[in-house]
Amino acid sequence: MRTNQPQTVYLSEYRVPAYLVDHVDLRFELFEEGARVHSTLAVRRNPESADTSGRLELDGDSLVLEGLQLDGRDLEPGQYENQGDRLVIPEVPEQFGLTVVTWIEPQNNTRLEGLYKSSGMFCTQCEAEGFRCITFFPDRPDVMARFRTRIEADRAGYPVLLSNGNDVERGELEGGRHFVTWEDPFPKPCYLFALVAGDLVEKRDSFRTCTGREIDLRMYVEPRNADKCDHAMDSLKRSMRWDEAIYGREYDLDIFMIVAVDDFNMGAMENKGLNIFNSSCVLASQDTATDATFQRIEAIVAHEYFHNWSGNRVTCRDWFQLSLKEGFTVFRDSQFSADMGSTTVKRIEDVTLLRTAQFAEDGGPMAHPVRPSFYMEISNFYTLTIYEKGAEVVRMIHTLLGPDLFRKGSDLYFERHDGQAVTTDDFVKAMEDASGRDLTRFRRWYEQAGTPVVTVRDEYDEARQVYRLDIRQTVPDTPGQTGKQPQHIPFALGLLGTDGQPLALKLVGDDALPAEQRVLELTEASHSFEFEGVAARPVPSLLRDFSAPVRVDYPWTREQLLFLMSHDPDGFNRWDAGQRLAVDVIESLVDAGEDAEIEPRLVSAYRHLLTDEGLDQALVAKMLQLPSEAYLIELAAAPRVQQIYRARTRVMDHLAAALREELLACYHRNNGGAEYRLTSDDIARRTLRNTALGWLLQIGDAEGRELALRQYHDADNMTDRLGALRALVNSDYHEDREQVLDAFYQRWQDDPQVVELWFSVQSGSTRGNLEQVRALMEHAAFDWKNPNKVRSVIGVFAGQNLAAFHAEDGSGYRFLAEQVRHLDASNPQIAARLATPLTRWRKFASVHGEQMKAALETIRDREGLSRDVYEVVHKSLAG
Ligand code: 0A1
Ligand code: ZN
């Protein structure tokens, strides 16, 4: 907490550390009243530093300093300065041992950074700057040390004591206490340090690596969760195998551990050999987790595991390089998920998130490049831009180089930089060196914020049988960045003939063999491409597979979109054509009267999707989802949320009514009754039947209601049970809604993950209002200290229940501001994230924008605002 203005940190001010730490010896004495941390560092001057002042500076946060010794001798008060957030020793030798003793209070740590308690266990979260909440230390990722950690605690309360690496010693202590010592042979930055102490059950498995080493795999969870580990364990083994096969990466320690904790700010953390997970991202059983949760768990387990190479063995030089590890690792986990399920569906899901949320971020006040050049609070930069856009940037390199050269590049990167802390530029350089390609202009993707707009116009010359595409790109201004340069964009496309068949593409003056798809490389502000031998005006299929994170501006007609929906060989673009058509239809209704006609061809297109069983059902399940309100809002220049909401609802009602028979048939056809399996086929079936159910209840269909009630009671898995619950909650059957919600809570009240689902179904329901959300916050299961509960009630309301959040009277905005102010006192990271919807006030038309701004100002005026919230609020109000 602070009242003075937080400092900005600049990339341009990066200097190598003046001192290096070769070894860290930690001893934790854990008690109920607090913890004492003894830390002994082997320090030496960095020969590469220009700083020869002899001054050592260590970072700290909320620490009580109990002891300080240099080479075994106590330092006198005049020999050091404890500034609270910094410990300065003005004169130190070239090489020395430093012992620091600190006292901390994990039981009172509500920020969930550093060492804290969750459901009675001790655990840590040190990324990005949490280690300084444990002891004074050079808390920066380019200081890499070997850690030895001894943990001492009461044996009865904390039988399990874990840290990174291998356990090398254990024993009994006086007073019923015991200790375990862990040693991690790999030098690592302190943000990868982890400690866990608790009464946990252990699940064991093993994995034989490609060179025949046997790795001990262990999961630690609270006893009540013992039956929810199998999926994560299987996902882990699949990830390990996949990383060997696709990237040639073998696991390096003899043991790999996963721990589940209930209170966690993010999804999970890749601490070396000891990954710590938010319970909701790792625990699953058929009864308690939905298909989406199973898939998310597989992806996050993979993500954290993949970090062992992309992040841990090769780490970031400074936090401006965060996307070095995050963008690359998200790219890797999305490749993995694609390989485990449906490639097209995975692509659709990734692009939906990117276009809905990352594009909004890139167009808002917190817009920043994939490699930012300044920040106030690094926790605010764990963003969709760093993660998702960062992954798209790596993906474009993959597209430009092709899989083989990309693999050559990643091999070179891992080999060249193993054990180092490096930059995004080192990554690009490795890709360049391995492939011989020049990525100079490509680097702008890392430097320029904002979503490029690619404008495409076409002309067909019948006499010459030539089809010409004129393509221009512009990168919009973002806060603090104007006058941007063209970026290197891989633009995949195909052309379809009037018969729906792909044309062989032959560029005028290019002697490459004709192919049905090409990746054009856009490097200038504008280009023209002429295709020859084109017998009739074709329909272009642009930016196939979403080959670059850009907006495409092309004047599609509805005929063209319908044509692409049924003929494009690119599954992603078939889906995208359907989305564009639906967006066009909904947008055209926003300003039209209540009786305006709804495009009849949309109905027939949806009918075709519902009835043609020859189509890929996983793709159909995706195509049946209308574009979300959030996406429609993102696309609009000055969105009027209520009108958008009504137009979208009208289209849904209309489609559901017109297609009632088809929806019922689709429901019954996919009501398998077979054993629950997680194949993409079965997932598609469940998605289809639950979508059909949702639509039927949307129009209050009586038969749909019967089906939903029956499904709710008969379901043998959470996907179907929640599907039925959600359909009823979003219907006008109020009594059923209340009854089923009660029954659900009674049945699952002891399972926090299921209660979170129960919360979010209600707070996200368009039938729900602010009063109901306030009531949820009064519910016994709501807990301000648990980020998952805060997210599932307040976050879901502001992020998904958009008609209620943007209520005309501004009550949604005032509500959110009130919650942000409240939460900032205990958990600034979550408070800052929660504030995001308000920070986008400039995008909204007059009254709404003003109301949002006023709400934001009430946050700004809070006394003792955290650095986290200060940064997002001030950036949003600036200019
Ligand atoms: N590195 C983790 C995510 C993570 C980031 C920050 C945290 O605290 C501020 C916690 C976790 C990942 O990418 O999975
Ligand atoms: Zn990550």
PDB file of C-alpha atoms and ligand atoms in Angstrom, residues 127 268 270 303-304 307 310 325-327 329-330 333 382 387, ligand 2:
ATOM      1  CA  GLU A 127       6.658 -14.863  -9.841  1.00  0.00           C
ATOM      2  CA  ALA A 268      -0.631 -22.320 -12.052  1.00  0.00           C
ATOM      3  CA  GLU A 270       6.037 -23.559 -13.224  1.00  0.00           C
ATOM      4  CA  HIS A 303       1.915 -25.356 -20.233  1.00  0.00           C
ATOM      5  CA  GLU A 304       3.606 -25.541 -16.843  1.00  0.00           C
ATOM      6  CA  HIS A 307       8.060 -24.177 -19.084  1.00  0.00           C
ATOM      7  CA  SER A 310      10.928 -22.611 -22.263  1.00  0.00           C
ATOM      8  CA  LYS A 325       8.753 -17.643 -21.994  1.00  0.00           C
ATOM      9  CA  GLU A 326       4.997 -17.070 -22.049  1.00  0.00           C
ATOM     10  CA  GLY A 327       4.379 -16.533 -25.759  1.00  0.00           C
ATOM     11  CA  THR A 329       5.057 -21.722 -24.036  1.00  0.00           C
ATOM     12  CA  VAL A 330       1.474 -20.837 -24.957  1.00  0.00           C
ATOM     13  CA  ASP A 333       0.749 -25.836 -25.312  1.00  0.00           C
ATOM     14  CA  TYR A 382       0.531 -10.954 -17.321  1.00  0.00           C
ATOM     15  CA  TYR A 387       0.518 -14.606 -23.585  1.00  0.00           C
TER      16      TYR A 387
HETATM   17 ZN    ZN B   2       3.335 -19.576 -18.500  1.00  0.00          ZN
END
